[in-house]
C-alpha cells in the first residue's frame, strides 16, 4: 500500500525533471528504510519524525532509531551503539555507478544520461 501511495503521489511529477539539492558546506543525510511487514508507511513517517537527532552544525551527528544509536564524526569514526563500524567499502556499487569511498568526482549513468558531480569544483553537469 505504501509503495502504491508513493507512486500515486509521484504521478503528478512524471513529466518533470528535478533534483533534491541541499546547499551548504556543512550538511548530512540520513537514510532509513523499512517495509510494510514491519510497519505502515504512516507509522514509519511518524517514527522517523520522532527519532532523536543531534547535529553540531559542522562535523558530528547522533541519530537514534528503534533504540539503536548511530554516531558519526566527519573524518573520524562511525559507531553503532558505541561499537566502531569500519567504513571500508565503496561509496556506491550499483548499476548506475561504482565509486570509491573518498572520491571527489562521481559519474552516474542511466538510460543514456549522465550526471557528473565534482565535489572539489562544486559543480554538477548533465550529459
mmCIF file of N, CA, C and O in Angstrom, residues 60-113:
data_model
loop_
_atom_site.group_PDB
_atom_site.id
_atom_site.type_symbol
_atom_site.label_atom_id
_atom_site.label_comp_id
_atom_site.label_asym_id
_atom_site.label_seq_id
_atom_site.Cartn_x
_atom_site.Cartn_y
_atom_site.Cartn_z
ATOM 1 N N UNK A 60 29.558 16.536 13.514
ATOM 2 C CA UNK A 60 29.185 15.463 14.435
ATOM 3 C C UNK A 60 27.675 15.266 14.419
ATOM 4 O O UNK A 60 26.922 16.216 14.637
ATOM 5 N N UNK A 61 27.251 14.021 14.154
ATOM 6 C CA UNK A 61 25.824 13.683 14.093
ATOM 7 C C UNK A 61 25.550 12.484 14.995
ATOM 8 O O UNK A 61 26.305 11.515 14.999
ATOM 9 N N UNK A 62 24.458 12.560 15.749
ATOM 10 C CA UNK A 62 23.948 11.419 16.518
ATOM 11 C C UNK A 62 22.491 11.238 16.125
ATOM 12 O O UNK A 62 21.709 12.188 16.136
ATOM 13 N N UNK A 63 22.125 10.000 15.786
ATOM 14 C CA UNK A 63 20.755 9.668 15.379
ATOM 15 C C UNK A 63 20.371 8.389 16.097
ATOM 16 O O UNK A 63 21.152 7.430 16.128
ATOM 17 N N UNK A 64 19.181 8.369 16.683
ATOM 18 C CA UNK A 64 18.710 7.182 17.404
ATOM 19 C C UNK A 64 17.423 6.698 16.758
ATOM 20 O O UNK A 64 16.486 7.485 16.556
ATOM 21 N N UNK A 65 17.381 5.412 16.405
ATOM 22 C CA UNK A 65 16.192 4.827 15.795
ATOM 23 C C UNK A 65 15.979 3.422 16.328
ATOM 24 O O UNK A 65 16.925 2.624 16.376
ATOM 25 N N UNK A 66 14.770 3.143 16.745
ATOM 26 C CA UNK A 66 14.441 1.831 17.315
ATOM 27 C C UNK A 66 15.395 1.440 18.443
ATOM 28 O O UNK A 66 15.793 0.289 18.572
ATOM 29 N N UNK A 67 15.803 2.425 19.228
ATOM 30 C CA UNK A 67 16.673 2.172 20.369
ATOM 31 C C UNK A 67 18.136 1.978 20.027
ATOM 32 O O UNK A 67 18.950 1.692 20.897
ATOM 33 N N UNK A 68 18.511 2.136 18.761
ATOM 34 C CA UNK A 68 19.905 1.985 18.336
ATOM 35 C C UNK A 68 20.484 3.368 18.069
ATOM 36 O O UNK A 68 19.885 4.181 17.364
ATOM 37 N N UNK A 69 21.658 3.644 18.635
ATOM 38 C CA UNK A 69 22.319 4.940 18.491
ATOM 39 C C UNK A 69 23.384 4.867 17.403
ATOM 40 O O UNK A 69 24.248 3.992 17.417
ATOM 41 N N UNK A 70 23.301 5.816 16.461
ATOM 42 C CA UNK A 70 24.273 5.926 15.378
ATOM 43 C C UNK A 70 25.000 7.250 15.553
ATOM 44 O O UNK A 70 24.368 8.300 15.624
ATOM 45 N N UNK A 71 26.335 7.199 15.624
ATOM 46 C CA UNK A 71 27.133 8.416 15.799
ATOM 47 C C UNK A 71 28.191 8.480 14.699
ATOM 48 O O UNK A 71 28.845 7.486 14.401
ATOM 49 N N UNK A 72 28.337 9.660 14.126
ATOM 50 C CA UNK A 72 29.312 9.853 13.061
ATOM 51 C C UNK A 72 30.067 11.150 13.292
ATOM 52 O O UNK A 72 29.465 12.203 13.524
ATOM 53 N N UNK A 73 31.389 11.056 13.225
ATOM 54 C CA UNK A 73 32.260 12.218 13.311
ATOM 55 C C UNK A 73 32.946 12.336 11.958
ATOM 56 O O UNK A 73 33.594 11.384 11.504
ATOM 57 N N UNK A 74 32.787 13.486 11.285
ATOM 58 C CA UNK A 74 33.429 13.691 9.993
ATOM 59 C C UNK A 74 34.932 13.511 10.137
ATOM 60 O O UNK A 74 35.564 14.100 10.998
ATOM 61 N N UNK A 75 35.497 12.647 9.313
ATOM 62 C CA UNK A 75 36.927 12.356 9.384
ATOM 63 C C UNK A 75 37.285 11.443 10.537
ATOM 64 O O UNK A 75 38.450 11.168 10.777
ATOM 65 N N UNK A 76 36.271 10.972 11.263
ATOM 66 C CA UNK A 76 36.518 10.109 12.420
ATOM 67 C C UNK A 76 35.724 8.827 12.318
ATOM 68 O O UNK A 76 35.474 8.309 11.225
ATOM 69 N N UNK A 77 35.291 8.333 13.439
ATOM 70 C CA UNK A 77 34.619 7.038 13.499
ATOM 71 C C UNK A 77 33.122 7.131 13.259
ATOM 72 O O UNK A 77 32.486 8.149 13.518
ATOM 73 N N UNK A 78 32.582 6.021 12.792
ATOM 74 C CA UNK A 78 31.135 5.786 12.741
ATOM 75 C C UNK A 78 30.880 4.679 13.735
ATOM 76 O O UNK A 78 31.507 3.622 13.674
ATOM 77 N N UNK A 79 29.975 4.920 14.686
ATOM 78 C CA UNK A 79 29.694 3.898 15.687
ATOM 79 C C UNK A 79 28.201 3.578 15.716
ATOM 80 O O UNK A 79 27.361 4.429 15.455
ATOM 81 N N UNK A 80 27.918 2.339 16.027
ATOM 82 C CA UNK A 80 26.557 1.864 16.239
ATOM 83 C C UNK A 80 26.531 1.302 17.649
ATOM 84 O O UNK A 80 27.257 0.355 17.959
ATOM 85 N N UNK A 81 25.724 1.924 18.503
ATOM 86 C CA UNK A 81 25.685 1.569 19.926
ATOM 87 C C UNK A 81 27.097 1.497 20.522
ATOM 88 O O UNK A 81 27.481 0.530 21.173
ATOM 89 N N UNK A 82 27.870 2.533 20.246
ATOM 90 C CA UNK A 82 29.231 2.706 20.770
ATOM 91 C C UNK A 82 30.251 1.684 20.263
ATOM 92 O O UNK A 82 31.343 1.585 20.804
ATOM 93 N N UNK A 83 29.905 0.920 19.220
ATOM 94 C CA UNK A 83 30.858 -0.015 18.610
ATOM 95 C C UNK A 83 31.240 0.531 17.243
ATOM 96 O O UNK A 83 30.381 0.804 16.406
ATOM 97 N N UNK A 84 32.548 0.669 17.006
ATOM 98 C CA UNK A 84 33.035 1.229 15.749
ATOM 99 C C UNK A 84 32.734 0.286 14.588
ATOM 100 O O UNK A 84 32.951 -0.917 14.675
ATOM 101 N N UNK A 85 32.211 0.871 13.505
ATOM 102 C CA UNK A 85 31.911 0.126 12.286
ATOM 103 C C UNK A 85 32.880 0.614 11.210
ATOM 104 O O UNK A 85 33.017 1.817 10.986
ATOM 105 N N UNK A 86 33.533 -0.314 10.544
ATOM 106 C CA UNK A 86 34.505 0.052 9.521
ATOM 107 C C UNK A 86 33.818 0.592 8.274
ATOM 108 O O UNK A 86 32.900 -0.025 7.747
ATOM 109 N N UNK A 87 34.286 1.731 7.761
ATOM 110 C CA UNK A 87 33.713 2.294 6.534
ATOM 111 C C UNK A 87 34.470 1.826 5.280
ATOM 112 O O UNK A 87 34.435 2.476 4.251
ATOM 113 N N UNK A 88 35.159 0.710 5.356
ATOM 114 C CA UNK A 88 35.975 0.244 4.234
ATOM 115 C C UNK A 88 35.129 -0.498 3.211
ATOM 116 O O UNK A 88 35.211 -1.711 3.065
ATOM 117 N N UNK A 89 34.313 0.234 2.516
ATOM 118 C CA UNK A 89 33.504 -0.301 1.422
ATOM 119 C C UNK A 89 33.327 0.830 0.414
ATOM 120 O O UNK A 89 33.583 1.992 0.716
ATOM 121 N N UNK A 90 32.923 0.484 -0.793
ATOM 122 C CA UNK A 90 32.737 1.509 -1.810
ATOM 123 C C UNK A 90 31.591 2.430 -1.405
ATOM 124 O O UNK A 90 30.650 2.019 -0.742
ATOM 125 N N UNK A 91 31.678 3.674 -1.843
ATOM 126 C CA UNK A 91 30.609 4.628 -1.550
ATOM 127 C C UNK A 91 29.340 4.234 -2.290
ATOM 128 O O UNK A 91 28.254 4.277 -1.744
ATOM 129 N N UNK A 92 29.497 3.878 -3.572
ATOM 130 C CA UNK A 92 28.389 3.389 -4.386
ATOM 131 C C UNK A 92 28.861 2.173 -5.163
ATOM 132 O O UNK A 92 29.975 2.170 -5.688
ATOM 133 N N UNK A 93 28.009 1.173 -5.260
ATOM 134 C CA UNK A 93 28.298 -0.007 -6.061
ATOM 135 C C UNK A 93 26.966 -0.569 -6.546
ATOM 136 O O UNK A 93 26.327 -1.370 -5.879
ATOM 137 N N UNK A 94 26.532 -0.049 -7.718
ATOM 138 C CA UNK A 94 25.237 -0.457 -8.254
ATOM 139 C C UNK A 94 25.258 -0.333 -9.779
ATOM 140 O O UNK A 94 26.295 -0.033 -10.363
ATOM 141 N N UNK A 95 24.134 -0.546 -10.398
ATOM 142 C CA UNK A 95 24.057 -0.487 -11.854
ATOM 143 C C UNK A 95 24.358 0.903 -12.407
ATOM 144 O O UNK A 95 24.751 1.034 -13.564
ATOM 145 N N UNK A 96 24.164 1.952 -11.630
ATOM 146 C CA UNK A 96 24.288 3.318 -12.116
ATOM 147 C C UNK A 96 25.667 3.928 -11.906
ATOM 148 O O UNK A 96 26.056 4.856 -12.597
ATOM 149 N N UNK A 97 26.377 3.428 -10.907
ATOM 150 C CA UNK A 97 27.698 3.986 -10.581
ATOM 151 C C UNK A 97 28.457 3.013 -9.692
ATOM 152 O O UNK A 97 27.870 2.306 -8.880
ATOM 153 N N UNK A 98 29.764 3.009 -9.868
ATOM 154 C CA UNK A 98 30.672 2.384 -8.916
ATOM 155 C C UNK A 98 31.660 3.471 -8.546
ATOM 156 O O UNK A 98 32.315 4.039 -9.420
ATOM 157 N N UNK A 99 31.732 3.815 -7.275
ATOM 158 C CA UNK A 99 32.602 4.911 -6.837
ATOM 159 C C UNK A 99 33.262 4.538 -5.520
ATOM 160 O O UNK A 99 32.629 3.959 -4.638
ATOM 161 N N UNK A 100 34.503 4.892 -5.426
ATOM 162 C CA UNK A 100 35.236 4.645 -4.187
ATOM 163 C C UNK A 100 34.710 5.562 -3.086
ATOM 164 O O UNK A 100 34.056 6.564 -3.341
ATOM 165 N N UNK A 101 35.022 5.229 -1.882
ATOM 166 C CA UNK A 101 34.511 5.934 -0.712
ATOM 167 C C UNK A 101 34.954 7.411 -0.683
ATOM 168 O O UNK A 101 34.178 8.286 -0.389
ATOM 169 N N UNK A 102 36.202 7.676 -0.934
ATOM 170 C CA UNK A 102 36.742 9.037 -0.808
ATOM 171 C C UNK A 102 37.068 9.626 -2.178
ATOM 172 O O UNK A 102 38.193 10.018 -2.439
ATOM 173 N N UNK A 103 36.094 9.710 -3.042
ATOM 174 C CA UNK A 103 36.328 10.284 -4.358
ATOM 175 C C UNK A 103 35.711 11.680 -4.455
ATOM 176 O O UNK A 103 34.712 11.955 -3.797
ATOM 177 N N UNK A 104 36.324 12.534 -5.234
ATOM 178 C CA UNK A 104 35.806 13.889 -5.426
ATOM 179 C C UNK A 104 34.996 14.023 -6.699
ATOM 180 O O UNK A 104 34.330 15.034 -6.908
ATOM 181 N N UNK A 105 35.068 13.019 -7.574
ATOM 182 C CA UNK A 105 34.368 13.071 -8.848
ATOM 183 C C UNK A 105 33.551 11.795 -9.022
ATOM 184 O O UNK A 105 34.093 10.690 -8.958
ATOM 185 N N UNK A 106 32.249 11.949 -9.220
ATOM 186 C CA UNK A 106 31.378 10.794 -9.419
ATOM 187 C C UNK A 106 30.555 10.998 -10.681
ATOM 188 O O UNK A 106 30.121 12.110 -10.964
ATOM 189 N N UNK A 107 30.348 9.904 -11.409
ATOM 190 C CA UNK A 107 29.563 9.973 -12.634
ATOM 191 C C UNK A 107 28.480 8.895 -12.579
ATOM 192 O O UNK A 107 28.776 7.707 -12.558
ATOM 193 N N UNK A 108 27.230 9.335 -12.531
ATOM 194 C CA UNK A 108 26.076 8.447 -12.520
ATOM 195 C C UNK A 108 25.563 8.297 -13.950
ATOM 196 O O UNK A 108 25.479 9.279 -14.682
ATOM 197 N N UNK A 109 25.216 7.085 -14.356
ATOM 198 C CA UNK A 109 24.726 6.826 -15.712
ATOM 199 C C UNK A 109 23.403 6.078 -15.644
ATOM 200 O O UNK A 109 23.276 5.099 -14.903
ATOM 201 N N UNK A 110 22.437 6.549 -16.449
ATOM 202 C CA UNK A 110 21.151 5.867 -16.538
ATOM 203 C C UNK A 110 20.491 6.190 -17.865
ATOM 204 O O UNK A 110 20.355 7.371 -18.224
ATOM 205 N N UNK A 111 20.131 5.160 -18.579
ATOM 206 C CA UNK A 111 19.318 5.304 -19.787
ATOM 207 C C UNK A 111 19.900 6.333 -20.773
ATOM 208 O O UNK A 111 19.175 7.153 -21.327
ATOM 209 N N UNK A 112 21.227 6.291 -20.948
ATOM 210 C CA UNK A 112 21.878 7.197 -21.891
ATOM 211 C C UNK A 112 22.151 8.590 -21.359
ATOM 212 O O UNK A 112 22.642 9.448 -22.085
ATOM 213 N N UNK A 113 21.832 8.849 -20.099
ATOM 214 C CA UNK A 113 22.064 10.161 -19.484
ATOM 215 C C UNK A 113 23.134 10.032 -18.412
ATOM 216 O O UNK A 113 23.280 8.983 -17.787
#
